[in-house]
Tab-separated table of C-alpha atoms and ligand atoms in Angstrom:
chain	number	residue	atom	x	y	z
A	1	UNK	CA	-25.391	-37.836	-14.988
A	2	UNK	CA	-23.172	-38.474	-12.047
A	3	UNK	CA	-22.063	-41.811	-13.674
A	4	UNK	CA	-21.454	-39.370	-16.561
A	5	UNK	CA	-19.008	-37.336	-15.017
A	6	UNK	CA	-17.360	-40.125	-12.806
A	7	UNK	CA	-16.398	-41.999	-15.847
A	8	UNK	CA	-14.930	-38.428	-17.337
A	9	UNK	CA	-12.903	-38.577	-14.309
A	10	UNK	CA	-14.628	-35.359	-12.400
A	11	UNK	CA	-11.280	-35.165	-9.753
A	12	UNK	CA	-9.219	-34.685	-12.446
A	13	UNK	CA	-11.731	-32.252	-13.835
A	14	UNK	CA	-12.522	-30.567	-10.428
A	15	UNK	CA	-8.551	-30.243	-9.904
A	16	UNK	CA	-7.518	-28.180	-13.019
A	17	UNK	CA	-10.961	-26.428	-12.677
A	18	UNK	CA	-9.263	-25.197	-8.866
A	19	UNK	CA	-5.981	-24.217	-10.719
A	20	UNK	CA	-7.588	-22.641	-13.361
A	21	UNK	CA	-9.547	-20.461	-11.206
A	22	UNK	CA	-6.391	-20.090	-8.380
A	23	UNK	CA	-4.134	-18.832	-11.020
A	24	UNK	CA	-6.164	-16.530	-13.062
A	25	UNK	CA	-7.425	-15.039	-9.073
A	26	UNK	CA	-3.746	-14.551	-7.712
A	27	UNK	CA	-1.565	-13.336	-10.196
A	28	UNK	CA	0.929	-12.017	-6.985
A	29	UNK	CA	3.438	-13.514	-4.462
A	30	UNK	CA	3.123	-10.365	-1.613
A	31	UNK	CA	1.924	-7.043	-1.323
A	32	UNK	CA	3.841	-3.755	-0.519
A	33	UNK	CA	2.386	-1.899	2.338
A	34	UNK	CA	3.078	1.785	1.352
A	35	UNK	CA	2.874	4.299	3.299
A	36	UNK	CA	3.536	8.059	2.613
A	37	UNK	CA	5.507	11.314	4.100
A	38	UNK	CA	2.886	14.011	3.536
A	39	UNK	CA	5.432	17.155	3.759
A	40	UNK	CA	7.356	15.030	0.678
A	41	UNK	CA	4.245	15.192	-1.211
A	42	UNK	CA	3.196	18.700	-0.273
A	43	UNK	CA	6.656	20.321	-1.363
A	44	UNK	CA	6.754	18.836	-4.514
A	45	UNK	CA	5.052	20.680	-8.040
A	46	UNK	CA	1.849	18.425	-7.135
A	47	UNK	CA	1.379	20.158	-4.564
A	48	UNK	CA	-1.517	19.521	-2.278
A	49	UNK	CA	-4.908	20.455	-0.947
A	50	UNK	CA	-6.252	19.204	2.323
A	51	UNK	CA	-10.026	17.719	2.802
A	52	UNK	CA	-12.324	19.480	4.325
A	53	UNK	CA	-11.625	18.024	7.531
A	54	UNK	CA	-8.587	19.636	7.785
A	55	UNK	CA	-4.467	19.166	7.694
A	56	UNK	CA	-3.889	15.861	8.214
A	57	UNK	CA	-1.995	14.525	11.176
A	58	UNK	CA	2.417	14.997	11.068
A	59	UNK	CA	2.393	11.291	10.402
A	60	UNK	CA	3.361	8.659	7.798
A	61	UNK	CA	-0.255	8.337	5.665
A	62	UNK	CA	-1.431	5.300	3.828
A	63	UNK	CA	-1.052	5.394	0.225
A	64	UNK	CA	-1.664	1.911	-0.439
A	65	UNK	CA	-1.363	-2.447	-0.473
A	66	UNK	CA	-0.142	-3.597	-3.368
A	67	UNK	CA	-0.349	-6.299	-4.709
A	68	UNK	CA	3.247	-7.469	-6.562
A	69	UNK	CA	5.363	-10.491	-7.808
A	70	UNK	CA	8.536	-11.490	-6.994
A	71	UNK	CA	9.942	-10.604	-10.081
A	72	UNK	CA	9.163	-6.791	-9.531
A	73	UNK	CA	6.511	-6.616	-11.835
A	74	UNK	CA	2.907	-6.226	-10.881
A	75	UNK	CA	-0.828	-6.668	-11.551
A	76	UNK	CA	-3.340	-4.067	-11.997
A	77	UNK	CA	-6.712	-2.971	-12.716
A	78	UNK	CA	-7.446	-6.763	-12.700
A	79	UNK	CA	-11.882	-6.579	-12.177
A	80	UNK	CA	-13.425	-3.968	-13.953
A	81	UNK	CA	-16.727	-5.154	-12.917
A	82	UNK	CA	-15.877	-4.574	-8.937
A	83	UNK	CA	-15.662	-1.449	-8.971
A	84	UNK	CA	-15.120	0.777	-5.486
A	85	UNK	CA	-18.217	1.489	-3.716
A	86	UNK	CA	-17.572	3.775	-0.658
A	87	UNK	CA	-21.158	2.283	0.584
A	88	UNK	CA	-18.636	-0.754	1.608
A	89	UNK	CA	-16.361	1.048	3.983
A	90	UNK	CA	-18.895	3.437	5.269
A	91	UNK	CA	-17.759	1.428	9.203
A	92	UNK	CA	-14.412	2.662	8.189
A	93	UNK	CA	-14.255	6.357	6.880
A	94	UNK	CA	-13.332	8.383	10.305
A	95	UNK	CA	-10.091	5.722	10.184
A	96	UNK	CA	-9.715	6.288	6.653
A	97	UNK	CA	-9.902	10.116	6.650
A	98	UNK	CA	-7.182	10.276	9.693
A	99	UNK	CA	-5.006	7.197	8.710
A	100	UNK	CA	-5.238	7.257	4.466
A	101	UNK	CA	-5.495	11.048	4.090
A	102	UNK	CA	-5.868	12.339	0.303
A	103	UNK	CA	-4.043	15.177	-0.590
A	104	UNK	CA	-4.673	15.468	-3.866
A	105	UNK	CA	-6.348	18.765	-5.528
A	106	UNK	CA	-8.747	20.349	-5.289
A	107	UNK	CA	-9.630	19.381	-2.052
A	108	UNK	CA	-12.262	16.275	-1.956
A	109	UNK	CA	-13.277	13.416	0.831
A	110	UNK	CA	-10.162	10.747	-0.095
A	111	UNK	CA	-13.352	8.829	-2.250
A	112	UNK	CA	-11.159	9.534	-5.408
A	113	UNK	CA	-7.849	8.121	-4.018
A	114	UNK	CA	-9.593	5.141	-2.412
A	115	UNK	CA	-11.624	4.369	-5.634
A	116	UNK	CA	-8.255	4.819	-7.381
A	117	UNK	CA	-6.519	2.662	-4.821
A	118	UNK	CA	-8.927	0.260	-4.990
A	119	UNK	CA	-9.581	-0.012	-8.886
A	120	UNK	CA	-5.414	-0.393	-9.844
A	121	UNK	CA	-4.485	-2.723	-6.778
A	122	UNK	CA	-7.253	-4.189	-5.026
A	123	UNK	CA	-9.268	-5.496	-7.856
A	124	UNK	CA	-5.786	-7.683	-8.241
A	125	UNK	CA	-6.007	-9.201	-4.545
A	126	UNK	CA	-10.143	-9.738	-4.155
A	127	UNK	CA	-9.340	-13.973	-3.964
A	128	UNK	CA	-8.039	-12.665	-0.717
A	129	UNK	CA	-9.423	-9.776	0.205
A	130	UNK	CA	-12.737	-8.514	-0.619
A	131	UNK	CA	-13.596	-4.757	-0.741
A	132	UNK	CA	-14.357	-4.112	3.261
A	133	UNK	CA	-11.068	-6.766	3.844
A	134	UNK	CA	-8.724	-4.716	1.812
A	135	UNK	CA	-9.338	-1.604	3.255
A	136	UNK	CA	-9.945	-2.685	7.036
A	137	UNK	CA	-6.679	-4.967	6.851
A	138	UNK	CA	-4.577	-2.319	5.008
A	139	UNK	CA	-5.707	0.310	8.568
A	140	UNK	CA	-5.010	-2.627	11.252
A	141	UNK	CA	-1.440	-2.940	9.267
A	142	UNK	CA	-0.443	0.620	9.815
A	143	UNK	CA	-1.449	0.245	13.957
A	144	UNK	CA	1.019	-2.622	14.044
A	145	UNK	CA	4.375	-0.659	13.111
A	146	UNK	CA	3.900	3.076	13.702
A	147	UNK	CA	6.897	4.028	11.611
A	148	UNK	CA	7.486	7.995	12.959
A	149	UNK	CA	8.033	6.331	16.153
A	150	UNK	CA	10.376	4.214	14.868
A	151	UNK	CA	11.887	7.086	13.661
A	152	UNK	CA	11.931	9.453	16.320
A	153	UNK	CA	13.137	6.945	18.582
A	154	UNK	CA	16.351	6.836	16.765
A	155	UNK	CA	16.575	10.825	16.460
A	156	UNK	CA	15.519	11.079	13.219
A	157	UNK	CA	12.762	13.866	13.010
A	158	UNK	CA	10.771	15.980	10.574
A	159	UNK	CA	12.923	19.040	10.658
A	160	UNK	CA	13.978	19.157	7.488
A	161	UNK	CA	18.082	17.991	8.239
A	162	UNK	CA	19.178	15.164	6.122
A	163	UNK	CA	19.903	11.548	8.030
A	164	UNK	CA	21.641	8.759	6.123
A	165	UNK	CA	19.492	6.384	3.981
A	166	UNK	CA	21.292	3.397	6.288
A	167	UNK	CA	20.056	4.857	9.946
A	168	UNK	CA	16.400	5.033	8.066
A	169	UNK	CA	16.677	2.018	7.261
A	170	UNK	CA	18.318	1.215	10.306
A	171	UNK	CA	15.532	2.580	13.089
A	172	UNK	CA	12.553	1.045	11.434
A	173	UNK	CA	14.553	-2.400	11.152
A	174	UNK	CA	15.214	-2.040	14.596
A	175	UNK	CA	12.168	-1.074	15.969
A	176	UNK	CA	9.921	-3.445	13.777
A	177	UNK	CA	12.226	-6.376	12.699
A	178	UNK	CA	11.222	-5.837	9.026
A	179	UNK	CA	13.857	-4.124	6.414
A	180	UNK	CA	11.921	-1.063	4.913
A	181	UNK	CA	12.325	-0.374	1.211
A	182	UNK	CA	12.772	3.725	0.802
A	183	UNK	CA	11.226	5.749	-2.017
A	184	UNK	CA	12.825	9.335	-2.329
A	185	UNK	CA	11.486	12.211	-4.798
A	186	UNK	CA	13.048	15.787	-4.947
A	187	UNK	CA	11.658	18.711	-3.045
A	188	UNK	CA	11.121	22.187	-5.272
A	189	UNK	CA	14.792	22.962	-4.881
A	190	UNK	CA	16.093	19.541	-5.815
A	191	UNK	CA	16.750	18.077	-2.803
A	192	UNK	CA	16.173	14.271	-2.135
A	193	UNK	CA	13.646	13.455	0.288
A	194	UNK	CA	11.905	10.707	2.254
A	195	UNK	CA	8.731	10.079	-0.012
A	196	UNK	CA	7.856	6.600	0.452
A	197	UNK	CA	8.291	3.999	2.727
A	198	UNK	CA	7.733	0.274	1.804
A	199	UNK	CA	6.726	-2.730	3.996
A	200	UNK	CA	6.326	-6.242	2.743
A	201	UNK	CA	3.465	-8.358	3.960
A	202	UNK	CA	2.752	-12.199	2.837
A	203	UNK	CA	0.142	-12.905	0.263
A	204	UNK	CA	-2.627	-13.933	2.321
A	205	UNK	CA	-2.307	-10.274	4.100
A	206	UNK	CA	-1.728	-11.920	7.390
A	207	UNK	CA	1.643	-10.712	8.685
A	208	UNK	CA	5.021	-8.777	7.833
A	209	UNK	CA	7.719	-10.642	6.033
A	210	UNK	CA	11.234	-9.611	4.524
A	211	UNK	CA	10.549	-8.108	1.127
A	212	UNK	CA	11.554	-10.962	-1.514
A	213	UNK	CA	12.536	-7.615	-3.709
A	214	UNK	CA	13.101	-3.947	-3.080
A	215	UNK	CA	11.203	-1.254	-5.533
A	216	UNK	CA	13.809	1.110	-7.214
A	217	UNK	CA	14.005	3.667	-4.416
A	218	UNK	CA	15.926	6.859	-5.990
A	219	UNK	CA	17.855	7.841	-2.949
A	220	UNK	CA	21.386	9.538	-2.270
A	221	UNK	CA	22.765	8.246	0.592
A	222	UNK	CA	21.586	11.023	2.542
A	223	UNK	CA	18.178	12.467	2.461
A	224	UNK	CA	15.997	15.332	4.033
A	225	UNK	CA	13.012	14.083	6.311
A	226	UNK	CA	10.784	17.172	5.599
A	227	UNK	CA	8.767	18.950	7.970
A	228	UNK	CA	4.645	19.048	7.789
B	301	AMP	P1	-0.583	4.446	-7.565
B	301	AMP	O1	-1.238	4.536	-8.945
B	301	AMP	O2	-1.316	3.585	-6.603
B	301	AMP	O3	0.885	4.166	-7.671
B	301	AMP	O4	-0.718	5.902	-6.941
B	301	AMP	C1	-0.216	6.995	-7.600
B	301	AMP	C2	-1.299	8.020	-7.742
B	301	AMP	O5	-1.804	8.341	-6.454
B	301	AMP	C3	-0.788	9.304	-8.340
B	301	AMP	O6	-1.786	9.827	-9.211
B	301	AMP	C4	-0.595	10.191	-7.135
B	301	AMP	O7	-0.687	11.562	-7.461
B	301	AMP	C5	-1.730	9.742	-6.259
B	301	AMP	N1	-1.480	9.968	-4.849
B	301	AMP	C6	-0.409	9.588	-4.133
B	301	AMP	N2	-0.535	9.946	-2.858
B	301	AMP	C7	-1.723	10.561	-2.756
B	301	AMP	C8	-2.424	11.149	-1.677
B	301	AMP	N3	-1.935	11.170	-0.434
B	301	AMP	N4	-3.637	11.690	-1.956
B	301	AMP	C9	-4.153	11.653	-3.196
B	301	AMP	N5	-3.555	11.108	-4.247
B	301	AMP	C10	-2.336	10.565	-4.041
């Protein structure tokens, strides 16, 4: 048998085996690191219903890691048969309640975002990460640049005044050496808003880098930083 194979040339075999396996596992190049202004998702027609452990803190929230390719498309829903299991984070759920709040309605525990989270992006990253990796590594990013800081530091608060798109930009640059990409969406009465803000972290989830592209951000030049 092992004669067999040598004469088949296993290496050779073994080698596009590895490739086969590497490319169909990690269809992605880096991940965006989003997180989310809660009064910019409140104010808007979704509107938005706390969990039953209450408002959520005045802070940027999680909303996700994604996975994404350099050419700005991305995978999803890649492993239907990995689906979330909340029995896999249970070590996690105080973090995730305080630092990936749902706000979706009617009210419910954040298991529906997280599955949701999990299911479209996650699924797409598991050669990497595997369900208790994604989740845990996604939190521990989120300690490392505390973006209302950033913020704040540079006199840019939750008040509802607008601030220019470039001292955004600007303050979390400065403050965490990483160029942000900035989502907007439109309050009730039109207005552009600080929704989103993007991070870009390397495809083995180990560290910040420069984003190698920017998602289509949809903001004026100056926005309102809601209050919450
Ligand atoms: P995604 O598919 O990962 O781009 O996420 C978009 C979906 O997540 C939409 O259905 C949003 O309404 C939902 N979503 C975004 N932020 C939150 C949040 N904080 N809580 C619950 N659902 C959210």
């Amino acid at each position: 048998m092992i004669m067999k194979m040598q004469s088949n040339n296993p290496l050779l075999f073994i080698t596009l085996h590895c490739l086969l396996v590497l490319s169909a596992s990690q269809d992605f190049d880096f991940f965006y690191f989003v997180q989310q202004w809660p009064g910019s998702y409140c104010d808007t027609k979704q509107g938005c219903c706390y969990p039953s452990s209450g408002k959520p803190a005045s802070d940027f929230g999680i909303h996700g890691l994604w996975p994404n390719r350099n050419d700005g498309s991305y995978p999803s829903n890649c492993d239907s048969s990995n689906p979330f299991d909340a029995s896999k984070i249970s070590d996690l759920t105080s973090k995730m309640q305080s630092d990936w709040p749902t706000l979706s309605c009617p009210s419910n525990t954040g298991i529906t975002f997280w599955g949701h989270e999990w299911d479209k992006h996650g699924t797409c990253s598991e050669s990497v990460l595997n369900q208790h990796d994604y989740f845990a590594t996604t939190l521990s990013l989120k300690n490392e640049i505390d973006l209302l800081q950033a913020l704040q530091g540079a006199g840019i608060q939750p008040n509802g005044q607008k601030y220019s798109l470039s001292s955004i930009k600007g303050a979390i640059k400065g403050a965490s050496g990483y160029t942000p990409g900035i989502q907007c969406n439109n309050d009730s009465s039109g207005n552009s808003q600080l929704y989103q803000i993007y991070l870009c972290v390397d495809s083995s989830a180990s560290g910040f880098i420069e984003c190698p592209v920017f998602p289509n951000g949809s903001c004026g030049s100056s926005i309102e930083f809601p209050s919450f």
